[in-house]
XYZ file of C-alpha atoms in Angstrom:
182
model
C 79.535 86.653 62.048
C 76.394 89.315 63.805
C 77.326 93.136 64.127
C 77.694 93.287 68.375
C 75.236 96.950 67.985
C 72.268 96.121 65.252
C 71.246 99.724 64.610
C 73.452 103.053 64.184
C 75.608 103.414 66.547
C 76.754 107.151 66.849
C 80.363 107.538 65.947
C 81.509 108.549 70.116
C 79.325 105.760 71.639
C 81.832 103.536 68.660
C 84.976 105.135 69.813
C 84.101 104.144 73.142
C 83.370 100.734 72.668
C 86.043 100.767 71.033
C 88.509 101.586 73.722
C 86.856 98.883 75.959
C 86.984 96.462 73.065
C 91.051 96.852 72.727
C 91.361 97.804 75.606
C 93.742 94.432 76.262
C 94.346 93.425 73.566
C 98.085 93.811 71.545
C 96.567 93.527 68.132
C 93.877 93.729 65.986
C 92.437 93.940 61.993
C 90.598 96.268 59.764
C 88.398 93.326 59.537
C 87.390 93.263 63.336
C 85.872 95.839 63.719
C 84.354 96.132 60.573
C 82.928 93.305 61.334
C 81.766 94.099 65.410
C 80.572 97.607 64.196
C 78.981 96.222 60.642
C 81.190 99.853 59.153
C 82.962 100.399 56.148
C 86.331 100.345 55.712
C 87.134 104.038 55.211
C 84.991 104.307 58.076
C 87.040 102.133 60.259
C 90.037 104.164 59.279
C 88.303 107.369 60.688
C 87.663 105.738 64.135
C 91.605 104.474 64.054
C 92.554 108.119 63.052
C 89.762 109.355 66.518
C 91.909 106.429 69.045
C 94.788 107.457 68.234
C 93.945 111.732 68.292
C 92.453 110.745 72.199
C 95.552 108.993 73.016
C 95.125 105.288 71.543
C 98.605 104.235 71.346
C 97.956 102.634 67.734
C 100.680 102.003 65.067
C 100.427 99.815 61.117
C 102.877 97.048 60.668
C 102.269 96.559 57.020
C 102.198 93.513 54.538
C 99.758 90.911 53.247
C 99.495 89.401 56.867
C 99.452 93.229 58.533
C 97.193 95.040 61.538
C 97.558 97.515 63.748
C 99.633 96.805 67.062
C 98.647 98.559 70.067
C 101.590 99.473 72.327
C 101.061 98.637 75.899
C 100.426 101.480 78.494
C 99.453 101.750 81.395
C 97.012 105.107 81.378
C 93.643 104.589 81.787
C 91.646 106.419 78.581
C 89.344 108.922 79.208
C 86.394 106.500 78.940
C 82.766 109.378 78.371
C 79.335 108.473 80.386
C 76.193 109.600 80.476
C 74.053 112.034 82.172
C 72.776 109.379 84.167
C 74.992 106.778 84.684
C 77.577 109.853 86.000
C 74.575 110.400 88.707
C 74.558 106.760 89.159
C 77.884 107.030 90.455
C 77.928 110.270 92.279
C 75.338 107.926 94.498
C 77.813 104.843 94.773
C 80.663 107.851 95.705
C 78.974 109.173 98.947
C 77.407 105.276 99.767
C 81.334 105.677 100.908
C 81.023 107.694 103.206
C 79.058 104.836 105.534
C 82.752 102.998 105.999
C 85.132 104.309 108.361
C 87.702 102.023 106.838
C 88.334 102.402 103.037
C 90.479 99.790 100.968
C 92.198 102.480 98.604
C 93.801 105.826 99.347
C 91.355 108.431 99.225
C 89.091 109.821 101.163
C 85.652 110.728 99.657
C 84.963 114.037 100.204
C 88.365 114.846 97.594
C 87.020 112.620 94.968
C 83.332 113.845 95.180
C 84.929 116.826 95.559
C 87.152 115.895 91.910
C 83.593 113.866 90.645
C 82.127 117.922 90.983
C 84.593 119.436 89.055
C 84.188 118.062 85.939
C 80.512 117.824 85.756
C 79.231 120.288 83.343
C 77.337 123.009 85.594
C 73.673 122.003 84.761
C 74.388 118.077 85.692
C 76.263 119.478 89.218
C 73.909 121.930 90.341
C 71.338 118.632 89.183
C 73.310 116.476 91.670
C 73.041 119.267 94.493
C 69.089 119.724 93.693
C 69.286 115.491 94.251
C 70.991 115.519 97.311
C 68.860 117.822 99.217
C 65.630 115.725 97.801
C 66.895 111.750 97.629
C 67.309 110.201 100.261
C 69.806 107.016 100.626
C 69.929 104.475 103.080
C 73.637 103.984 104.022
C 74.600 101.489 107.245
C 77.096 103.139 108.841
C 80.580 100.638 108.862
C 81.939 101.875 112.421
C 84.721 99.239 112.470
C 88.265 100.474 112.345
C 89.596 98.158 109.718
C 93.803 98.800 109.205
C 94.607 95.982 107.573
C 91.425 95.923 105.106
C 93.625 97.117 101.177
C 96.024 94.554 102.438
C 93.249 92.354 102.473
C 91.973 92.745 99.257
C 95.290 93.109 97.918
C 95.611 89.296 99.521
C 91.947 88.440 97.515
C 93.237 89.803 94.035
C 96.852 87.868 94.069
C 95.318 85.067 95.725
C 97.435 85.265 98.602
C 97.584 82.382 101.348
C 98.035 84.607 104.988
C 99.520 83.412 108.565
C 97.197 84.564 111.335
C 98.324 84.182 114.386
C 95.404 85.305 117.594
C 95.087 85.710 120.965
C 92.533 83.765 122.369
C 91.333 83.809 126.501
C 94.980 85.270 126.586
C 96.576 81.909 124.159
C 97.965 82.520 121.160
C 96.378 80.029 117.732
C 97.664 79.996 114.335
C 95.386 79.339 111.547
C 95.826 79.598 107.487
C 93.235 82.222 105.763
C 92.715 82.675 101.795
C 90.240 85.474 102.125
C 88.145 84.950 99.140
C 85.522 87.558 100.159
C 85.040 90.633 102.032
C 81.113 91.572 103.515
């Protein structure tokens, strides 16, 4: 099997990728990491220790068929972004300003402020400069959609809806399943 990454991957990049690789796994073997990242046993052990240090709940089961188990938790692990990825995410956040209704319980200005506070000073300064010099054309979506969040949750759950509406004063019924929001 060829390794996941050809060439030398920096430790921080490898740990970040391991967070993604292990995200939905219940268990893994040392060999899985050694093969995927083309690393030695001692490097894999150090990487597991690094994962534990940043809060990944891992424990080992000893023995011939031993493995590493990941305790299920619903806490999102920290993820590290490059500067360009942070710029892209920030400007994606700004596009939310064009929507009157958002399917999330968050105001885009609060999200924007929170994002700016975790950025390094030089990146935050560059974003301020980019805001003044870059112009993004964002379509203004002024329709109020009080059920947008529920519809989005229904798409996730593949829910079927029984809808009633008025058309020319007459009540109509419709069975629908939303698959996309445009």
